[in-house]
Amino acid sequence: MGKIQNCFIENSDQFVDSLSKNLNHIVYMLNNRGAITENQKLSIHESPSPYSKIKKVFEYIEINDELEVFFNVLDKTENSGIAHYVRLAARYYFTSELLKSHSFEIGTDVVLSCKVSDDHGVKWFKSGIEISANKKYNVRNNGLVHQLIILNAQAEDAGDYLCECCYARSQCTLKAVIKVIEVLKDTEVEEGGQIHLTCKLNADVDITWGKNGQKLPRNMQTYFNKTVADNSFMYTLTIKNAKEENSGEYSFVYENLKTSCHVIVKEKPVDLLKARTTEILYEITDTKKELEKKQEEIEKKEENLAGMENEIRTKEIEIETKTIKLELKEKQIKQIEMQLESNEEKISELENEKFQINEYCSSLRQENEKTQTFTGKCQHSACRTRKIKSRKAKTSRQSYNVRTIH
C-alpha cells in the first residue's frame, strides 16, 4: 500500500466528504494535465461508489508519480484544505517497518517499533489514551525508528496500541501469554483433616475453583487465597475438617486454561493421637496463612475502636449510675427489712398482750358471773328482810291497837 493510500484508509470519511462534491472536475483536470490516463479516467467513473472512486484516484496518482500535479489541482478547487493533509501524508508516512500484533510473556519487556519516512515526532496510544514516558513506559527513537518499550509487562498491559505520525497510523494488538507454572496435584487426606490445593500462574487474574464441574462457593469451611512471590502468583484452595463428601475432582479455571486433580478423603485411622497431631499441624499451617488476613482485619477493627470507646464510656457511665441506684435500693431494702423485723417483734408483743387481755377478760367474766350470782342472792335476802320487817310492823300496829282498846 502506498503512502497516499495509507492516509486515505485512516481518514477515508473526511476525504470522501470533501472530494466527492467536485470529484468529476478533479478527474477531468488530472486527465487534461496527463496525471492519469484516459483508461484510468474511465475506470474511476465506472466505480460504483464515491469511496471506490476516490481510492482509485489515490492509487493512480501514486502509480503515475503525479503528486505535485494533484496538489496543484486541489489548490485550484474547493478542496484546498485536503491538499494540506495529502502533502503531510506524502511526507510523513510509515515505511515497511510497521507495528505487528503478537503475544508476550508476562514479566518481560515488550518492544513496539516502527519507522517513519521523515524526522517527525510520533505519538503512542493504548486503547485510545495517549502514552507518556514514565516508570512503566520507555519512549525513545533512533533516527527514523521509534520505539515504545513496556517494562515488566503484565496481563493488564495487553490491548490495542497505536503509533501516530502526523495523519499516518500504525496499530497492533498485544496479548499476554498466561500459563500455568504449577498444576494441581492429586491428594489424599483423612477425615477431619485439611484439603490444601495449590496452583501457580504467571499473572494476577480472576480465576474460578470448581468441583465436579460446578463452581465451588466460598463458605466457613472453604477458603480461597492468593500470594505473590518472584513474579508468580500462587492460588490456594483450603477446605477444613474434610469429610467423605469432599472427595471428587477439583479444577482451577481461567478462560481457556484449566488444571484439575482428584481428592480422596479417607476414613479416620484408629490412632487418634496421631490424627489429632496431624490436624493440629494443618491448623498451625492454616493459621500462619490466615495471620496476614487477620492482621488486615485487626487494622480495620482498630479504625473502629475510637468510635466504640466512646460508646463504651457512655455505657460505663450508665452502668455507674445504675449501680448507685442499686446501692440506694439495697439500703432502702435493708431499712425495710429492719422495719419489718421491728414490726414482727411488736406484733409478737401485741399478741402476748392480747393473750393476757383475753385471760384477764376471761377472769373478769368469771368474777362477773360470781358477782351476778351473789347479787341475786343478796336481792333475795333483801326481799325476805323487807317482808319480815313488814310483818313486824304489822304485828306492832296490831299490838298497839289492842292496847288502845284495852
Coordinates of C-alpha atoms in Angstrom, one line a residue:
M1 CA 0.0 0.0 0.0
G2 CA 1.4 3.4 -0.9
K3 CA 1.9 6.4 1.4
I4 CA -1.1 8.4 0.0
Q5 CA -3.4 5.3 0.1
N6 CA -2.4 4.8 3.7
C7 CA -3.5 8.3 4.6
F8 CA -6.8 7.7 2.7
I9 CA -7.5 4.5 4.7
E10 CA -7.0 6.2 8.0
N11 CA -9.0 9.4 7.0
S12 CA -11.4 7.9 4.4
D13 CA -14.6 9.6 5.7
Q14 CA -13.0 13.1 5.6
F15 CA -11.6 12.6 2.1
V16 CA -14.9 11.2 0.7
D17 CA -17.0 14.0 2.2
S18 CA -14.6 16.7 0.9
L19 CA -13.7 15.3 -2.6
S20 CA -17.0 13.7 -3.7
K21 CA -18.7 17.0 -4.3
N22 CA -16.4 18.0 -7.2
L23 CA -14.7 14.8 -7.9
N24 CA -15.6 14.7 -11.6
H25 CA -14.0 18.1 -12.1
I26 CA -10.8 16.9 -10.3
V27 CA -10.6 13.8 -12.5
Y28 CA -11.2 15.9 -15.7
M29 CA -8.3 18.3 -14.7
L30 CA -6.0 15.4 -13.8
N31 CA -6.7 13.8 -17.2
N32 CA -6.1 17.1 -19.1
R33 CA -2.7 17.5 -17.4
G34 CA -1.7 13.9 -18.1
A35 CA -1.6 12.9 -14.4
I36 CA -4.0 10.0 -15.2
T37 CA -4.6 8.2 -18.5
E38 CA -7.9 8.0 -20.4
N39 CA -8.4 4.4 -19.3
Q40 CA -7.8 5.3 -15.7
K41 CA -10.3 8.2 -16.0
L42 CA -12.9 5.8 -17.4
S43 CA -12.2 3.3 -14.6
I44 CA -12.8 6.0 -12.0
H45 CA -16.1 7.0 -13.5
E46 CA -17.3 3.4 -13.6
S47 CA -16.6 2.8 -9.9
P48 CA -19.9 2.1 -8.0
S49 CA -19.3 4.4 -5.0
P50 CA -17.6 7.7 -4.1
Y51 CA -15.3 5.7 -1.8
S52 CA -14.0 3.4 -4.5
K53 CA -13.7 6.3 -7.0
I54 CA -11.5 8.4 -4.6
K55 CA -9.5 5.3 -3.7
K56 CA -8.7 4.8 -7.4
V57 CA -7.7 8.4 -7.8
F58 CA -5.1 8.0 -5.0
E59 CA -3.9 4.7 -6.5
Y60 CA -3.4 6.2 -10.0
I61 CA -1.7 9.3 -8.6
E62 CA 0.9 7.1 -6.9
I63 CA 1.3 4.8 -9.8
N64 CA 1.9 7.7 -12.2
D65 CA 4.0 9.6 -9.6
E66 CA 2.0 12.8 -10.2
L67 CA 1.7 14.1 -6.6
E68 CA 2.6 17.7 -7.4
V69 CA 0.1 17.9 -10.3
F70 CA -2.6 16.5 -7.8
F71 CA -1.7 19.2 -5.3
N72 CA -2.0 22.0 -7.9
V73 CA -5.4 20.7 -9.0
L74 CA -6.6 20.6 -5.4
D75 CA -5.4 24.1 -4.7
K76 CA -7.5 25.4 -7.7
T77 CA -10.7 23.7 -6.4
E78 CA -12.8 24.0 -3.2
N79 CA -10.6 21.2 -1.7
S80 CA -7.5 23.2 -1.0
G81 CA -7.8 22.1 2.7
I82 CA -7.5 18.5 1.7
A83 CA -4.3 19.2 -0.2
H84 CA -2.7 20.0 3.2
Y85 CA -3.5 16.5 4.5
V86 CA -2.3 14.9 1.4
R87 CA 1.0 16.8 1.4
L88 CA 1.6 15.7 5.0
A89 CA 0.8 12.1 4.1
A90 CA 3.2 12.3 1.2
R91 CA 6.0 13.5 3.5
Y92 CA 5.3 11.6 6.8
Y93 CA 4.3 8.0 6.4
F94 CA 5.3 4.6 7.8
T95 CA 7.8 2.7 5.8
S96 CA 7.8 -1.1 5.5
E97 CA 8.6 -1.5 9.3
L98 CA 5.1 -1.3 10.8
L99 CA 3.7 -2.4 14.2
K100 CA 2.8 -6.1 14.3
S101 CA 0.3 -7.9 16.6
H102 CA 1.9 -10.6 18.8
S103 CA 1.8 -12.3 22.2
F104 CA 4.2 -11.6 25.0
E105 CA 5.5 -13.4 28.1
I106 CA 4.4 -11.8 31.3
G107 CA 7.3 -10.3 33.2
T108 CA 9.3 -9.5 30.1
D109 CA 10.0 -6.1 28.4
V110 CA 7.8 -5.7 25.3
V111 CA 9.2 -3.5 22.4
L112 CA 7.0 -2.0 19.8
S113 CA 8.9 -0.5 16.9
C114 CA 8.1 1.4 13.7
K115 CA 9.9 3.5 11.1
V116 CA 8.7 6.8 9.6
S117 CA 9.6 8.4 6.3
D118 CA 10.9 11.7 7.7
D119 CA 12.1 13.1 11.0
H120 CA 8.9 13.8 12.7
G121 CA 7.7 13.0 16.2
V122 CA 5.2 10.3 16.8
K123 CA 2.5 9.7 19.5
W124 CA 1.8 6.4 21.1
F125 CA -1.7 5.4 22.3
K126 CA -3.1 2.4 24.3
S127 CA -6.9 1.8 23.9
G128 CA -7.3 5.4 22.7
I129 CA -5.3 7.0 25.6
E130 CA -2.0 8.7 24.8
I131 CA 1.0 7.2 26.5
S132 CA 3.8 9.3 28.1
A133 CA 7.2 8.2 29.3
N134 CA 7.1 7.0 33.0
K135 CA 8.2 4.1 35.1
K136 CA 6.0 1.8 33.1
Y137 CA 6.7 3.1 29.5
N138 CA 10.0 4.0 27.9
V139 CA 9.5 6.1 24.7
R140 CA 12.6 6.6 22.5
N141 CA 13.8 6.9 18.9
N142 CA 16.9 6.2 16.9
G143 CA 16.7 8.4 13.9
L144 CA 13.6 7.5 12.0
V145 CA 12.9 4.4 14.1
H146 CA 10.6 5.0 17.0
Q147 CA 10.1 2.5 19.9
L148 CA 7.7 2.1 22.8
I149 CA 9.1 -0.3 25.5
I150 CA 6.7 -1.7 28.0
L151 CA 8.8 -2.6 31.1
N152 CA 7.9 -5.8 33.0
A153 CA 4.7 -6.2 31.0
Q154 CA 1.8 -7.8 32.9
A155 CA -1.6 -9.1 31.9
E156 CA -3.2 -5.7 32.2
D157 CA -0.7 -4.4 29.5
A158 CA -2.5 -6.4 26.8
G159 CA -4.6 -4.4 24.4
D160 CA -4.6 -2.3 21.3
Y161 CA -1.6 0.0 20.7
L162 CA -1.4 2.8 18.1
C163 CA 1.5 4.8 16.7
E164 CA 0.6 8.1 15.0
C165 CA 2.8 10.1 12.8
C166 CA 1.0 13.2 11.6
Y167 CA -2.0 11.7 9.7
A168 CA -0.4 8.2 9.3
R169 CA -1.1 5.5 11.7
S170 CA 0.2 2.0 12.5
Q171 CA -1.5 -0.2 15.1
C172 CA -1.3 -3.7 16.6
T173 CA -2.8 -5.8 19.3
L174 CA -0.8 -7.3 22.2
K175 CA -1.9 -10.4 24.0
A176 CA -0.5 -11.7 27.3
V177 CA 0.6 -15.3 27.4
I178 CA -0.9 -16.5 30.6
K179 CA 0.3 -20.0 31.5
V180 CA 0.2 -22.4 34.4
I181 CA 3.6 -22.7 36.2
E182 CA 2.5 -25.3 38.8
V183 CA -0.5 -27.6 38.2
L184 CA -2.9 -29.1 40.7
K185 CA -1.8 -32.5 42.2
D186 CA -3.9 -35.4 43.3
T187 CA -4.1 -35.7 47.1
E188 CA -5.5 -37.9 49.9
V189 CA -6.5 -36.7 53.3
E190 CA -8.1 -38.3 56.4
E191 CA -11.5 -37.3 57.7
G192 CA -11.3 -34.3 59.9
G193 CA -8.0 -33.2 58.2
Q194 CA -7.5 -30.4 55.8
I195 CA -7.6 -30.3 52.0
H196 CA -4.9 -28.0 50.6
L197 CA -4.6 -27.5 46.8
T198 CA -2.3 -25.0 45.1
C199 CA -1.8 -23.8 41.6
K200 CA 0.7 -21.2 40.3
L201 CA 0.2 -18.8 37.3
N202 CA 2.5 -16.1 35.9
A203 CA -0.3 -13.5 36.1
D204 CA -2.7 -11.9 38.6
V205 CA -6.1 -12.8 37.1
D206 CA -9.6 -13.7 38.3
I207 CA -9.8 -17.5 38.5
T208 CA -12.5 -19.9 39.4
W209 CA -12.3 -23.0 41.6
G210 CA -14.6 -25.9 40.7
K211 CA -15.6 -29.3 42.0
N212 CA -17.1 -32.0 39.7
G213 CA -17.8 -29.4 37.0
Q214 CA -19.6 -27.0 39.4
K215 CA -18.3 -23.6 40.7
L216 CA -17.1 -24.0 44.2
P217 CA -18.5 -21.4 46.6
R218 CA -16.7 -19.8 49.5
N219 CA -18.0 -20.6 53.0
M220 CA -17.0 -21.2 56.6
Q221 CA -15.3 -24.4 55.6
T222 CA -13.8 -23.4 52.2
Y223 CA -11.2 -20.7 51.9
F224 CA -9.5 -19.1 48.7
N225 CA -6.2 -17.4 49.0
K226 CA -3.6 -15.7 46.7
T227 CA 0.1 -14.9 47.4
V228 CA 2.8 -13.3 45.2
A229 CA 6.4 -14.3 45.0
D230 CA 9.1 -14.0 42.4
N231 CA 6.7 -12.6 39.7
S232 CA 4.4 -15.6 40.1
F233 CA 1.0 -15.9 41.7
M234 CA 0.1 -18.8 44.0
Y235 CA -3.6 -19.6 44.2
T236 CA -4.7 -21.8 47.2
L237 CA -7.8 -23.7 48.0
T238 CA -8.2 -24.8 51.6
I239 CA -11.1 -27.0 53.0
K240 CA -11.1 -27.5 56.8
N241 CA -12.5 -30.5 58.6
A242 CA -12.6 -32.7 55.5
K243 CA -15.5 -35.2 55.1
E244 CA -16.2 -38.0 52.8
E245 CA -18.5 -35.8 50.6
N246 CA -15.5 -33.5 50.0
S247 CA -14.0 -36.2 47.7
G248 CA -14.1 -35.5 44.0
E249 CA -12.4 -33.8 41.0
Y250 CA -11.3 -30.2 41.7
S251 CA -10.4 -27.8 39.0
F252 CA -8.7 -24.4 38.6
V253 CA -10.0 -22.5 35.6
Y254 CA -9.1 -19.2 33.9
E255 CA -10.6 -18.6 30.4
N256 CA -9.2 -21.5 28.3
L257 CA -6.7 -22.6 31.0
K258 CA -7.6 -25.4 33.2
T259 CA -5.8 -27.8 35.5
S260 CA -7.5 -30.4 37.7
C261 CA -6.8 -33.1 40.3
H262 CA -8.6 -35.8 42.3
V263 CA -9.1 -35.6 46.1
I264 CA -9.9 -38.6 48.2
V265 CA -11.0 -38.3 51.8
K266 CA -10.2 -41.5 53.7
E267 CA -11.7 -42.8 56.9
K268 CA -10.1 -41.5 60.1
P269 CA -7.5 -44.0 61.5
V270 CA -7.6 -45.7 64.9
D271 CA -4.6 -43.7 66.1
L272 CA -6.5 -40.7 67.3
L273 CA -3.4 -39.1 68.9
K274 CA -1.6 -39.2 65.6
A275 CA -4.6 -37.9 63.7
R276 CA -5.1 -35.1 66.2
T277 CA -1.4 -34.2 65.9
T278 CA -1.7 -34.1 62.1
E279 CA -4.8 -31.9 62.4
I280 CA -3.0 -29.6 64.7
L281 CA -0.2 -29.3 62.2
Y282 CA -2.6 -28.5 59.5
E283 CA -4.3 -25.9 61.7
I284 CA -1.0 -24.3 62.5
T285 CA -0.1 -24.1 58.8
D286 CA -3.5 -22.7 58.0
T287 CA -3.2 -20.2 61.0
K288 CA 0.1 -18.9 59.6
K289 CA -1.5 -18.3 56.3
E290 CA -4.5 -16.6 57.8
L291 CA -2.4 -14.3 60.0
E292 CA -2.0 -11.8 57.2
K293 CA -5.7 -11.7 56.6
K294 CA -6.4 -11.4 60.3
Q295 CA -3.8 -8.6 60.5
E296 CA -5.7 -6.7 57.9
E297 CA -9.0 -7.3 59.8
I298 CA -7.3 -6.1 63.0
E299 CA -6.2 -2.9 61.3
K300 CA -9.7 -2.3 60.1
K301 CA -11.2 -3.1 63.5
E302 CA -8.7 -0.7 65.2
E303 CA -10.1 2.1 63.0
N304 CA -13.5 1.4 64.5
L305 CA -12.2 1.3 68.1
A306 CA -12.2 5.0 68.6
G307 CA -15.9 5.2 68.0
M308 CA -16.5 2.1 70.1
E309 CA -14.6 3.5 73.0
N310 CA -16.9 6.5 73.1
E311 CA -19.9 4.1 73.2
I312 CA -18.2 2.1 76.0
R313 CA -17.6 5.3 78.0
T314 CA -21.2 6.2 77.7
K315 CA -22.2 2.6 78.7
E316 CA -19.9 2.8 81.7
I317 CA -21.5 6.0 82.9
E318 CA -24.9 4.4 82.6
I319 CA -23.7 1.4 84.5
E320 CA -22.2 3.5 87.3
T321 CA -25.5 5.5 87.5
K322 CA -27.5 2.2 87.7
T323 CA -25.0 0.8 90.3
I324 CA -25.5 3.9 92.5
K325 CA -29.3 3.5 92.2
L326 CA -29.0 -0.2 93.0
E327 CA -27.0 0.6 96.1
L328 CA -29.6 3.0 97.2
K329 CA -32.3 0.4 96.6
E330 CA -30.3 -2.1 98.6
K331 CA -30.1 0.4 101.5
Q332 CA -33.8 1.0 101.3
I333 CA -34.5 -2.7 101.2
K334 CA -32.3 -3.3 104.3
Q335 CA -34.2 -0.5 106.1
I336 CA -37.5 -2.0 105.2
E337 CA -36.3 -5.4 106.4
M338 CA -35.2 -3.9 109.7
Q339 CA -38.5 -2.2 110.0
L340 CA -40.3 -5.5 109.2
E341 CA -38.3 -7.2 111.9
S342 CA -39.2 -4.5 114.4
N343 CA -42.8 -4.7 113.4
E344 CA -42.7 -8.5 113.8
E345 CA -41.4 -8.0 117.4
K346 CA -44.2 -5.5 118.1
I347 CA -46.7 -7.9 116.6
S348 CA -45.4 -10.6 118.9
E349 CA -45.6 -8.3 121.9
L350 CA -49.1 -7.3 120.9
E351 CA -50.1 -11.0 120.6
N352 CA -48.8 -11.6 124.1
E353 CA -50.7 -8.5 125.4
K354 CA -53.8 -9.8 123.5
F355 CA -53.4 -13.2 125.2
Q356 CA -53.0 -11.6 128.6
I357 CA -56.0 -9.3 127.9
N358 CA -58.0 -12.4 126.8
E359 CA -57.0 -14.1 130.1
Y360 CA -57.9 -11.1 132.0
C361 CA -61.2 -10.8 130.3
S362 CA -61.9 -14.4 131.0
S363 CA -61.2 -13.9 134.7
L364 CA -63.4 -10.8 134.7
R365 CA -66.2 -12.8 133.1
Q366 CA -65.9 -15.4 135.8
E367 CA -65.9 -12.8 138.5
N368 CA -68.9 -11.1 136.9
E369 CA -70.8 -14.4 136.9
K370 CA -69.9 -14.8 140.6
T371 CA -71.0 -11.2 141.3
Q372 CA -74.3 -11.7 139.4
T373 CA -74.9 -14.8 141.4
F374 CA -74.1 -13.1 144.7
T375 CA -76.2 -10.1 143.7
G376 CA -79.1 -12.4 143.0
K377 CA -78.7 -13.9 146.5
C378 CA -78.5 -10.5 148.1
Q379 CA -81.6 -9.4 146.3
H380 CA -83.5 -12.5 147.6
S381 CA -82.2 -11.9 151.1
A382 CA -83.2 -8.2 151.0
C383 CA -86.7 -9.2 149.8
R384 CA -87.1 -11.5 152.7
T385 CA -85.8 -8.9 155.1
R386 CA -88.4 -6.4 153.8
K387 CA -91.1 -9.0 154.2
I388 CA -90.0 -9.7 157.8
K389 CA -89.9 -6.0 158.6
S390 CA -93.4 -5.6 157.0
R391 CA -94.7 -8.4 159.2
K392 CA -93.1 -7.0 162.3
A393 CA -94.6 -3.5 161.6
K394 CA -98.0 -5.1 161.1
T395 CA -97.6 -7.0 164.3
S396 CA -96.6 -3.9 166.2
R397 CA -99.7 -1.9 164.8
Q398 CA -101.9 -4.7 165.8
S399 CA -100.5 -4.8 169.3
Y400 CA -100.9 -1.0 169.6
N401 CA -104.5 -1.2 168.6
V402 CA -105.1 -3.9 171.2
R403 CA -103.6 -1.9 173.9
T404 CA -105.6 1.1 172.9
I405 CA -108.8 -0.8 173.1
H406 CA -108.0 -2.1 176.5

